[in-house]
XYZ file of C-alpha atoms in Angstrom:
730
model
C -0.022 -0.022 -0.066
C 2.776 2.383 0.660
C 4.342 1.821 -2.616
C 1.225 2.446 -4.381
C 0.545 5.692 -2.474
C 3.836 6.683 -2.890
C 3.462 6.465 -6.687
C 0.089 8.414 -6.476
C 1.724 10.911 -4.475
C 4.221 11.791 -6.993
C 1.747 11.340 -9.743
C -0.433 14.078 -8.409
C 2.523 15.959 -7.790
C 3.989 15.984 -11.139
C 0.131 16.078 -12.977
C -1.070 18.807 -10.420
C -3.119 20.740 -12.884
C -4.876 17.453 -14.001
C -5.568 16.626 -10.370
C -6.781 20.012 -9.262
C -8.892 20.646 -12.212
C -10.204 17.068 -11.882
C -11.503 17.942 -8.327
C -12.856 21.354 -9.304
C -14.981 19.427 -12.070
C -16.245 17.241 -9.513
C -17.237 19.995 -7.371
C -19.070 21.843 -10.096
C -20.745 18.733 -11.417
C -22.017 18.091 -7.892
C -23.197 21.524 -7.355
C -25.176 21.554 -10.506
C -26.935 18.717 -9.285
C -27.483 19.923 -5.962
C -29.141 23.442 -7.724
C -31.215 21.010 -9.791
C -32.241 18.561 -6.968
C -35.619 18.637 -5.002
C -35.717 20.082 -1.407
C -34.415 17.527 1.401
C -37.322 15.783 2.846
C -38.386 16.242 6.383
C -36.986 13.727 9.197
C -38.338 10.310 8.819
C -40.239 8.606 11.537
C -40.087 4.893 10.478
C -38.337 2.749 13.028
C -38.720 -0.866 12.056
C -38.914 -3.379 14.660
C -40.593 -1.717 17.718
C -44.242 -1.820 18.548
C -45.005 1.678 18.294
C -43.795 1.470 14.568
C -45.981 -1.812 13.713
C -49.282 0.013 15.448
C -48.562 2.952 12.993
C -48.447 0.409 10.047
C -51.578 -1.027 11.389
C -53.363 2.294 11.497
C -52.067 3.274 7.997
C -53.493 -0.282 6.624
C -56.979 0.104 8.149
C -57.636 3.642 8.195
C -55.921 4.382 4.831
C -52.991 7.041 4.296
C -51.784 8.595 7.286
C -49.492 10.996 5.284
C -47.425 13.208 7.314
C -49.097 16.733 6.526
C -48.280 19.702 8.518
C -50.164 20.928 11.569
C -49.804 23.889 13.808
C -51.282 24.044 17.110
C -51.976 27.723 17.884
C -52.551 28.289 21.765
C -54.159 31.551 23.102
C -53.442 32.644 26.594
C -56.177 35.214 28.171
C -54.436 38.276 30.104
C -54.004 37.797 33.961
C -57.207 37.706 35.757
C -59.437 37.012 32.608
C -61.202 34.381 30.961
C -60.591 33.205 27.519
C -64.221 32.450 27.181
C -65.200 36.241 27.153
C -66.949 37.640 24.429
C -64.327 39.834 22.892
C -61.397 37.093 23.165
C -63.821 34.235 21.831
C -64.960 36.709 18.991
C -61.299 37.092 18.242
C -60.366 33.266 18.257
C -63.267 32.535 16.225
C -62.210 35.153 13.634
C -58.821 33.524 13.394
C -60.765 29.980 13.013
C -62.609 31.224 9.899
C -59.709 33.034 8.425
C -57.147 30.454 9.059
C -59.492 27.624 7.162
C -59.809 29.815 4.282
C -56.329 28.983 3.333
C -55.944 27.150 0.094
C -53.340 24.527 1.442
C -55.432 24.343 4.700
C -57.644 21.239 5.299
C -59.092 22.226 8.556
C -58.806 24.807 11.373
C -60.437 23.455 14.861
C -62.730 25.639 16.574
C -61.625 25.440 20.575
C -65.010 26.149 21.869
C -66.763 23.445 19.999
C -63.705 20.874 19.996
C -63.352 21.066 23.769
C -59.906 22.682 23.736
C -60.690 25.062 26.185
C -58.720 24.318 29.671
C -60.873 24.022 32.973
C -59.725 27.103 34.751
C -60.842 28.965 31.213
C -57.416 30.803 30.864
C -56.298 28.744 27.943
C -57.352 27.074 24.449
C -56.048 25.863 21.398
C -56.944 25.439 17.677
C -55.068 22.969 15.603
C -54.425 23.907 11.950
C -54.255 20.976 9.801
C -52.708 21.606 6.253
C -53.180 19.282 3.317
C -49.611 18.835 2.658
C -46.203 18.045 4.383
C -44.363 21.100 6.165
C -41.863 21.312 3.302
C -44.250 21.759 0.743
C -46.076 24.756 2.153
C -45.701 28.011 0.291
C -44.477 31.128 1.786
C -48.194 32.606 1.258
C -49.860 29.870 3.280
C -47.333 30.202 5.889
C -47.656 34.460 5.727
C -51.559 34.109 5.610
C -51.577 31.971 8.998
C -48.994 34.396 10.510
C -51.104 37.373 9.663
C -54.358 35.652 11.420
C -52.408 34.895 14.362
C -51.016 38.744 14.352
C -54.577 39.776 14.520
C -55.569 37.786 17.443
C -52.381 39.464 19.637
C -53.429 42.732 18.703
C -56.759 41.531 20.499
C -54.999 41.426 23.744
C -54.235 37.596 23.920
C -51.065 36.156 24.145
C -50.703 33.596 21.246
C -48.023 31.031 20.738
C -47.521 28.238 18.057
C -46.585 24.708 18.247
C -46.223 22.105 15.513
C -44.074 21.767 12.565
C -45.751 23.883 10.374
C -44.826 27.329 11.418
C -41.538 26.597 13.514
C -38.469 28.254 12.825
C -35.481 26.147 11.581
C -32.562 26.193 13.804
C -29.153 26.916 12.655
C -26.834 24.323 12.492
C -23.695 26.205 13.608
C -23.810 29.893 12.090
C -21.025 32.019 13.724
C -19.856 29.346 16.261
C -18.897 27.091 13.302
C -16.903 29.899 11.850
C -14.956 30.498 14.696
C -14.114 26.953 14.971
C -12.720 27.158 11.525
C -11.053 30.249 12.723
C -9.465 28.716 15.668
C -8.289 25.853 13.614
C -6.574 28.423 11.108
C -4.640 29.615 14.313
C -3.581 26.382 15.697
C -2.286 25.433 12.062
C -0.388 28.749 11.840
C 1.437 28.284 15.134
C 2.173 24.672 14.286
C 3.492 25.158 11.047
C 4.714 28.857 11.182
C 3.677 29.310 7.452
C 0.478 30.700 5.925
C 0.639 28.659 3.191
C 0.884 25.392 5.284
C -1.704 26.664 7.632
C -4.068 27.412 4.688
C -3.611 24.283 2.582
C -5.463 21.808 4.783
C -8.246 24.561 5.265
C -8.631 24.926 1.790
C -8.540 21.179 0.842
C -10.999 20.612 3.806
C -13.633 23.068 2.781
C -13.238 21.517 -1.056
C -14.013 18.216 0.590
C -16.867 19.376 2.624
C -18.205 21.191 -0.441
C -18.324 18.256 -2.510
C -19.786 16.152 0.130
C -22.503 18.349 1.189
C -23.480 19.101 -2.715
C -23.573 15.211 -3.254
C -25.823 14.873 -0.056
C -28.343 17.649 -1.355
C -28.309 16.089 -4.832
C -29.313 12.905 -3.639
C -31.319 13.768 -0.711
C -34.642 13.330 -2.258
C -34.043 9.993 -3.873
C -32.422 8.661 -0.361
C -34.252 10.556 2.252
C -31.194 12.067 3.546
C -32.144 15.461 5.788
C -30.619 18.616 6.755
C -29.441 16.961 10.042
C -27.543 14.252 7.890
C -25.775 16.839 5.983
C -24.785 18.732 9.201
C -23.204 15.737 10.853
C -21.492 14.930 7.664
C -20.017 18.371 7.403
C -18.843 18.285 11.058
C -16.962 14.914 10.601
C -15.752 15.832 6.992
C -14.347 19.306 7.851
C -12.447 17.694 11.315
C -11.115 14.696 9.321
C -10.296 16.836 6.256
C -8.010 19.172 8.220
C -6.391 16.532 10.004
C -5.374 14.297 7.589
C -4.093 17.086 5.242
C -2.199 18.374 8.507
C -0.575 15.221 8.740
C 0.439 14.760 5.072
C 1.804 18.229 5.060
C 3.761 17.718 8.330
C 5.597 14.761 6.909
C 6.446 16.648 3.817
C 7.993 19.078 5.487
C 9.748 16.476 7.575
C 11.021 14.810 4.060
C 12.169 18.089 2.538
C 14.138 18.820 6.033
C 16.021 15.454 5.455
C 17.103 16.889 1.730
C 14.541 15.097 -0.346
C 13.500 17.036 -3.597
C 9.780 18.318 -3.530
C 8.244 15.565 -5.776
C 10.030 12.832 -3.696
C 9.093 14.513 -0.509
C 5.501 14.531 -1.840
C 5.366 10.964 -2.798
C 7.043 10.006 0.346
C 4.600 11.963 2.611
C 1.652 10.427 0.823
C 3.216 7.105 1.002
C 4.108 7.113 4.650
C 1.586 9.654 6.391
C -1.036 8.754 3.549
C -0.924 5.218 4.654
C -1.638 5.909 8.064
C -4.234 8.347 6.676
C -6.029 5.546 4.678
C -6.127 3.210 7.755
C -7.306 5.584 9.839
C -10.040 7.028 7.454
C -11.028 3.275 7.161
C -11.652 2.937 10.701
C -14.114 6.042 10.601
C -15.913 4.829 7.605
C -16.150 1.107 9.000
C -17.573 2.448 12.585
C -19.837 4.949 10.773
C -21.216 2.237 8.276
C -21.360 -0.215 10.967
C -24.437 1.906 12.476
C -26.520 0.431 9.962
C -26.731 -2.899 12.235
C -28.628 -1.264 14.737
C -31.562 -1.070 12.359
C -32.689 2.526 12.887
C -33.176 4.102 9.253
C -32.375 7.659 10.637
C -28.977 6.591 12.334
C -28.416 4.209 9.402
C -28.668 7.411 6.887
C -26.488 9.638 9.049
C -23.779 7.130 9.759
C -23.565 6.465 5.716
C -23.398 10.432 4.848
C -20.842 10.825 7.239
C -18.671 7.974 5.967
C -18.902 9.007 2.598
C -17.567 12.591 3.660
C -14.604 11.032 5.428
C -14.183 8.787 2.267
C -14.005 11.997 0.248
C -11.743 13.646 2.953
C -9.242 10.741 2.521
C -9.057 10.970 -1.471
C -8.721 14.630 -1.552
C -5.666 14.083 1.175
C -4.039 11.704 -1.462
C -4.534 13.556 -4.566
C -5.447 17.201 -4.234
C -2.700 17.920 -1.326
C -0.021 16.728 -3.224
C -1.123 18.342 -6.233
C -1.266 21.886 -4.199
C 1.989 21.180 -2.818
C 3.426 21.213 -6.672
C 2.068 24.497 -6.778
C 3.657 25.960 -3.816
C 6.475 23.570 -2.774
C 8.448 26.067 -0.971
C 5.600 28.181 0.547
C 4.402 25.279 2.861
C 7.973 25.435 4.592
C 8.598 27.196 7.677
C 10.771 30.558 7.350
C 13.849 28.779 8.966
C 13.842 25.916 6.309
C 13.184 28.629 3.562
C 16.130 30.787 4.778
C 18.582 28.425 5.719
C 17.683 24.936 4.374
C 17.889 23.506 7.508
C 15.178 22.737 10.387
C 15.200 21.420 13.744
C 13.729 18.124 13.432
C 14.110 14.701 14.899
C 16.886 14.271 17.394
C 16.557 17.369 19.078
C 14.390 17.766 22.250
C 10.981 19.486 22.310
C 7.923 19.710 24.227
C 6.852 15.955 23.184
C 10.144 14.393 24.132
C 9.913 16.187 27.429
C 6.598 15.165 28.199
C 7.154 11.608 27.246
C 10.496 11.645 29.800
C 8.126 12.912 32.292
C 5.583 10.033 32.121
C 8.388 7.556 31.970
C 9.663 8.668 35.097
C 6.397 8.468 36.750
C 4.266 5.777 34.899
C 2.342 4.070 37.765
C 1.178 7.568 39.048
C 0.153 8.861 35.545
C -1.629 5.745 34.684
C -3.560 5.898 38.042
C -4.495 9.545 37.610
C -5.874 9.207 34.238
C -7.800 5.826 34.976
C -9.373 7.672 38.300
C -10.301 10.996 36.381
C -11.815 9.059 33.412
C -13.476 6.761 35.818
C -15.266 9.707 37.790
C -16.163 11.413 34.489
C -17.939 8.242 33.457
C -20.021 7.710 36.715
C -22.858 9.761 35.758
C -23.530 7.179 32.683
C -25.220 4.820 35.493
C -28.034 7.308 35.538
C -28.190 8.368 31.946
C -32.178 8.405 30.473
C -32.689 8.018 26.862
C -35.376 9.806 24.888
C -35.961 12.313 21.946
C -35.832 16.180 23.274
C -38.809 17.892 21.991
C -40.290 21.684 22.396
C -39.875 21.280 26.288
C -36.231 21.746 26.078
C -36.068 24.487 23.558
C -35.175 28.065 24.689
C -37.859 29.868 26.269
C -37.568 32.674 23.780
C -39.095 30.402 21.203
C -42.753 30.193 20.532
C -42.567 26.459 20.440
C -41.551 26.198 23.990
C -43.983 28.828 25.301
C -46.662 26.889 23.565
C -45.791 23.711 25.001
C -45.632 25.329 28.815
C -48.824 27.234 28.139
C -50.590 23.684 27.313
C -48.873 21.950 30.247
C -50.116 24.573 32.667
C -53.864 24.815 31.228
C -54.273 20.895 30.384
C -51.579 18.878 32.524
C -48.135 17.781 31.576
C -49.342 14.940 29.872
C -51.272 16.683 27.218
C -48.147 17.201 25.257
C -47.454 13.723 24.804
C -50.627 11.535 24.405
C -50.314 7.968 23.792
C -52.614 6.364 20.618
C -54.081 3.085 21.417
C -54.565 1.010 18.286
C -57.248 -1.704 18.746
C -57.385 -4.544 16.342
C -60.779 -6.093 16.927
C -60.803 -8.188 13.443
C -61.031 -11.686 15.409
C -63.285 -10.286 18.189
C -67.089 -11.211 17.924
C -68.279 -7.828 19.026
C -65.612 -5.033 18.114
C -67.436 -2.312 19.526
C -67.859 -3.974 23.069
C -63.927 -4.968 22.750
C -63.027 -1.524 22.252
C -65.114 -0.423 25.181
C -63.726 -3.150 27.314
C -59.902 -1.983 26.595
C -61.028 1.976 27.069
C -62.375 0.901 30.469
C -59.134 -0.986 31.204
C -56.860 1.718 30.373
C -58.952 4.378 31.937
C -58.351 2.723 35.168
C -54.883 2.182 34.924
C -53.087 4.165 37.496
C -51.130 7.213 35.698
C -54.152 8.036 33.083
C -55.623 11.274 33.303
C -58.507 11.038 30.534
C -59.218 8.759 27.430
C -60.807 9.782 24.153
C -63.777 8.263 22.617
C -62.824 5.315 20.410
C -63.099 6.230 16.537
C -63.618 3.020 14.226
C -62.450 2.749 10.792
C -65.209 2.238 8.016
C -64.713 -1.821 8.143
C -65.537 -1.183 11.801
C -62.900 -3.976 12.656
C -60.180 -1.182 13.944
C -60.536 1.492 16.681
C -58.348 4.248 17.624
C -58.466 6.472 20.884
C -56.029 8.683 22.868
C -54.920 8.518 26.206
C -53.619 11.455 28.060
C -50.752 10.645 30.915
C -50.553 12.392 34.362
C -46.858 13.051 33.495
C -44.805 14.743 30.725
C -43.699 12.827 27.582
C -39.953 12.670 28.852
C -41.087 11.645 32.737
C -39.830 8.035 33.635
C -43.405 7.557 35.034
C -44.834 7.968 31.551
C -42.306 5.277 30.517
C -43.741 3.083 33.498
C -47.555 3.874 32.236
C -46.506 2.708 28.831
C -45.320 -0.667 30.115
C -48.190 -1.078 32.357
C -50.650 -0.758 29.383
C -48.951 -3.374 27.441
C -48.519 -5.747 30.141
C -52.363 -5.823 30.666
C -52.727 -6.860 26.806
C -52.601 -10.560 27.513
C -55.420 -10.344 29.890
C -57.702 -8.487 27.651
C -56.821 -10.524 24.577
C -58.237 -13.353 26.409
C -61.384 -11.807 27.640
C -62.262 -9.858 24.263
C -60.554 -11.588 21.287
C -59.147 -8.529 20.396
C -55.798 -6.946 20.948
C -54.186 -3.578 21.047
C -50.825 -1.563 20.503
C -49.492 1.577 21.949
C -48.144 4.356 19.444
C -47.858 8.038 19.222
C -44.674 9.948 19.495
C -44.108 9.705 23.148
C -44.361 5.593 22.573
C -42.259 5.909 19.643
C -39.450 7.698 21.577
C -39.716 5.242 24.442
C -39.386 2.197 21.873
C -36.442 3.785 20.154
C -34.453 4.524 23.304
C -35.029 0.848 24.500
C -34.015 -0.289 21.223
C -30.667 1.707 20.994
C -29.894 0.967 24.882
C -30.289 -2.776 23.884
C -27.937 -2.251 21.025
C -25.380 -0.039 22.614
C -23.492 -2.851 24.572
C -23.107 -5.055 21.512
C -22.172 -2.349 19.425
C -19.589 -1.320 21.687
C -18.164 -4.707 21.836
C -18.287 -5.064 18.186
C -16.470 -1.737 17.854
C -13.861 -2.405 20.503
C -13.200 -5.604 18.934
C -12.694 -4.216 15.547
C -10.145 -2.148 17.121
C -8.451 -4.804 18.534
C -8.129 -6.609 15.123
C -7.173 -3.510 13.161
C -4.613 -2.701 15.504
C -3.280 -6.310 15.678
C -2.405 -6.064 12.294
C -1.109 -2.588 11.979
C 1.118 -2.890 15.036
C 1.709 -6.738 15.160
C 1.613 -6.867 18.853
C -1.019 -8.145 21.291
C -0.956 -5.948 24.070
C -0.611 -2.669 22.364
C -4.017 -3.015 20.740
C -5.732 -4.436 23.854
C -4.365 -1.061 25.632
C -5.726 0.996 22.646
C -9.148 -0.655 23.040
C -9.396 -0.412 26.688
C -8.233 3.338 26.293
C -10.912 3.866 23.681
C -13.528 2.213 26.205
C -12.603 4.846 29.005
C -12.578 7.795 26.619
C -16.081 7.336 25.415
C -17.392 6.113 28.717
C -16.058 9.521 29.953
C -17.522 11.299 27.460
C -20.947 10.100 27.738
C -20.892 10.619 31.366
C -20.128 14.299 30.707
C -22.803 14.494 28.420
C -25.254 13.125 31.028
C -23.903 15.609 33.818
C -24.534 18.598 31.527
C -27.757 17.937 29.459
C -29.363 15.755 32.038
C -28.052 16.691 35.410
C -27.513 20.347 34.336
C -23.971 21.130 35.452
C -22.851 24.054 33.568
C -25.625 23.878 30.917
C -26.171 27.630 30.951
C -22.701 28.366 29.922
C -23.534 26.184 26.949
C -26.703 27.784 26.231
C -28.493 24.676 27.256
C -31.799 26.502 29.040
C -33.615 23.386 29.956
C -32.037 19.688 30.732
C -34.007 16.798 30.006
C -32.965 12.988 28.578
C -30.079 12.285 26.212
C -31.139 12.147 22.511
C -31.558 8.444 22.100
C -29.667 7.842 18.932
C -26.665 10.296 20.249
C -24.526 7.481 22.499
C -24.380 4.867 20.112
C -23.503 7.405 17.309
C -20.851 8.870 19.554
C -19.271 5.169 20.052
C -18.936 4.863 16.330
C -17.435 8.489 15.595
C -15.021 8.606 18.602
C -13.838 4.932 17.827
C -12.636 6.137 14.518
C -11.162 9.358 15.905
C -9.362 7.440 18.540
C -7.817 5.311 16.140
C -6.423 8.190 14.074
C -4.485 9.427 17.218
C -3.356 6.013 17.826
C -1.965 5.275 14.568
C -0.095 8.460 14.088
C 1.301 8.414 17.625
C 2.227 4.753 18.096
C 3.509 4.010 14.783
C 6.198 6.256 15.339
C 7.004 4.541 18.534
C 6.662 1.131 16.560
C 9.138 2.360 13.967
C 11.687 3.571 16.326
C 11.780 0.217 18.298
C 12.057 -1.719 15.212
C 15.116 0.396 13.868
C 16.689 -0.539 17.509
C 15.694 1.848 20.213
C 14.999 0.541 23.706
C 11.393 0.461 24.646
C 11.555 3.560 26.623
C 13.432 5.590 24.156
C 11.090 4.295 21.560
C 8.255 6.223 23.397
C 10.496 9.295 23.383
C 11.129 9.266 19.889
C 7.423 8.668 18.936
C 6.517 11.621 21.028
C 9.075 13.587 19.697
C 8.003 13.465 16.106
C 4.404 13.122 16.409
C 3.182 14.606 19.632
C 3.319 18.263 18.261
C 1.016 17.267 15.346
C -1.393 15.089 17.364
C -2.091 17.868 19.655
C -2.639 20.371 16.961
C -4.712 17.911 15.191
C -6.634 17.374 18.453
C -7.115 21.108 19.156
C -8.586 21.609 15.628
C -11.058 18.829 16.190
C -12.136 20.203 19.341
C -12.506 23.619 17.678
C -14.584 22.449 14.904
C -17.018 20.197 17.023
C -17.327 23.059 19.625
C -18.604 25.486 17.056
C -21.666 22.969 16.625
C -22.454 23.422 20.438
C -23.772 26.757 19.352
C -26.423 25.274 16.985
C -30.062 25.827 17.849
C -30.933 22.125 17.268
C -30.474 20.392 20.576
C -29.372 17.259 18.957
C -26.714 19.007 17.178
C -25.532 20.860 20.110
C -25.485 17.609 22.221
C -23.532 15.576 19.581
C -21.038 18.913 19.003
C -20.340 18.851 22.664
C -20.090 15.094 23.205
C -17.489 14.838 20.186
C -15.396 17.795 21.563
C -15.231 16.331 25.233
C -14.664 12.872 23.558
C -11.527 14.075 21.584
C -10.062 16.227 24.515
C -10.085 13.260 26.723
C -8.895 10.606 24.311
C -6.060 12.985 22.735
C -4.847 14.460 25.868
C -5.416 11.990 28.552
C -5.617 8.740 26.689
C -3.090 9.137 24.011
C -0.673 11.620 25.919
C -0.620 9.941 29.489
C -2.443 6.723 29.511
C -0.623 5.014 26.477
C 2.822 6.211 27.100
C 2.392 5.019 30.922
C 1.196 1.415 29.921
C 3.778 1.099 27.176
C 6.466 2.194 29.849
C 5.288 -0.468 32.430
C 5.155 -3.218 29.711
C 8.491 -2.625 28.268
C 9.497 -5.247 25.790
C 6.429 -7.007 26.367
C 4.252 -4.228 24.508
C 5.750 -5.501 21.169
C 5.633 -9.170 21.719
C 3.611 -11.249 18.844
C 3.485 -15.011 19.008
C 5.722 -16.364 16.099
C 2.970 -18.138 14.584
C 0.356 -15.255 14.595
C 3.435 -13.139 13.090
C 3.229 -15.470 10.218
C -0.287 -15.461 9.415
C -1.054 -11.679 9.960
C -0.721 -9.415 6.669
C 2.046 -7.099 6.720
C 0.066 -3.667 6.052
C 3.294 -1.517 6.861
C 1.140 1.634 7.747
C 3.959 3.846 8.346
C 6.037 3.022 5.208
C 8.679 1.238 6.878
C 9.720 -0.511 4.064
C 9.459 2.699 1.565
C 11.402 4.592 3.864
C 14.506 2.217 3.763
C 14.470 2.083 -0.216
C 14.288 5.984 -0.277
C 17.014 7.147 1.407
C 17.529 11.056 1.599
C 20.844 13.036 0.949
C 22.267 15.075 3.781
C 19.814 18.254 3.941
C 21.599 21.191 2.651
C 20.299 24.586 1.269
C 19.871 23.078 -2.318
C 17.594 20.288 -1.131
C 15.501 22.493 0.692
C 15.057 24.437 -2.400
C 16.602 27.622 -1.172
């Protein structure tokens, strides 16, 4: 692989115009495709394999199409001391209902006074406006008409808030915070390389890669059901990996130039050595992300595959566009010292990395214990992790959706915002109506139920539907217990009536998905850790090094999840991150975090430990090999980690709570993995193991393929001349 990539790097350098124009053509082609493609669809709700989804499918089959049309729930609140039923207020609301119902895309607008949608204390009422089309098909004229009608009610003296999806504002993915993250990455690159060109090259190639990825996602979004959230996560991973991968190749190019290689040879060697590590690291990220498909949740699968595609593009750009750009500016990416004197302080001199390694080697037991104890403490909150799907209840109070949610909870009870839907299959019952009534009465008498609506039958009269309002809110653990209790009563009802029922609705879907993800998390974690062990076994040809890496990854990901729970569920430091309301952890987040962090952790492991192995194979004692590895790689790994932390932190400023949570989780995971696991835990363990760290049974050594990720064989066959001013191109 190293030889092939070496030739690819030289070819891209030599044919730089062709390589650059090829990527420009790709960007233009997918950009045109994105411009002509239909708009991205809304988030899908299909979750195969769970009861609530089966109930929804039955509902669709028996009641006909239940297309996901847009709705708006308009909530009216009377001024303090007044009633919503006062004649003036009632007239304003009824006028709104008439005007809203006249919209060309409106199917119906419910009158709260005839639909029983007025609170018992008479202070709150709501009208549900149902549209004929999904939210993304609503025209601006329809939205403007509805909003104008709402404004007229506000002018009458009532407070009006709006929930639902039809008129909801779309949250920003990252905005200025994301731009700040890229700016911080630029500063880190500039400090690391001491050259504007060297700092700008990774940013340029990463932006090109993200542009291609996002345009591709937009172009195929309608065909494959990819959403805006999918694109945001692909951007996050594509940008972070793209910058880091290009940075590793540029760093190795500068190192090869300092050894005396001419620019073309240095570019080839950089792609053959650091590029080999990039390919392996990228493959680990891609495999982990694509592996999310095994969970069986379509949304998670799409997020993983789209992000995997973005990482694949980042790897290809790193191997071809980066050496091509190096061909355009072979001298500009070098530091001022190298350009001026042809020399650079490399390799054999002490630097911060080697000094840190020696510090760890002097106290390996203390460093190891401190690392494990601190990470263990951060991981403790995971024992209390509650999974769910944050909704309007965790949006900022500045949003009308949150205020509408709170007003309905005050006026109609906390469970009103998350009703359960009961679908009764009475096809085998002798008396379907009596069976449905029996089920209604049984559920009405269940502890934790506030009210049950009358059953509505389909045309065939064999399927009924009614709603149940719990006493507690959608994310409350007592609501989960209520769903379990209702389902537990089913077997007795089946025997007594011949009919059966299923529980669905948004609240039930979130509960079922959370349980499915929680059940899949441990098996997926075992698969990922096992994959890490096998891959690193092949790369480092050692038993204990991959075991140490897998355990380190496990520690860092559990600590990151614990930190997410502490902030987003317990509320520690939540206000500092703009989290106004704590709640359950987004149910897809833990398993997605495991997949991403696995890939990123393997990046740092490969780039850091591969240089240690190279030094050990060349004759360095175990301790000196650790120092040599840190001398060559620590600075670049630290810079790469800081860049990823900056990029991920930018997404903490997102308006979408899911993106905010994932951005925080990834930033913390990279921080812990890079600075505690790779910089402290890894050298401490290797120091204690000594030569045993690199031991591999002879029989296993013979059957393992020789990947040579670091390009050791390539380096031996391409010995550089002594560095001088001419070799440096000065």
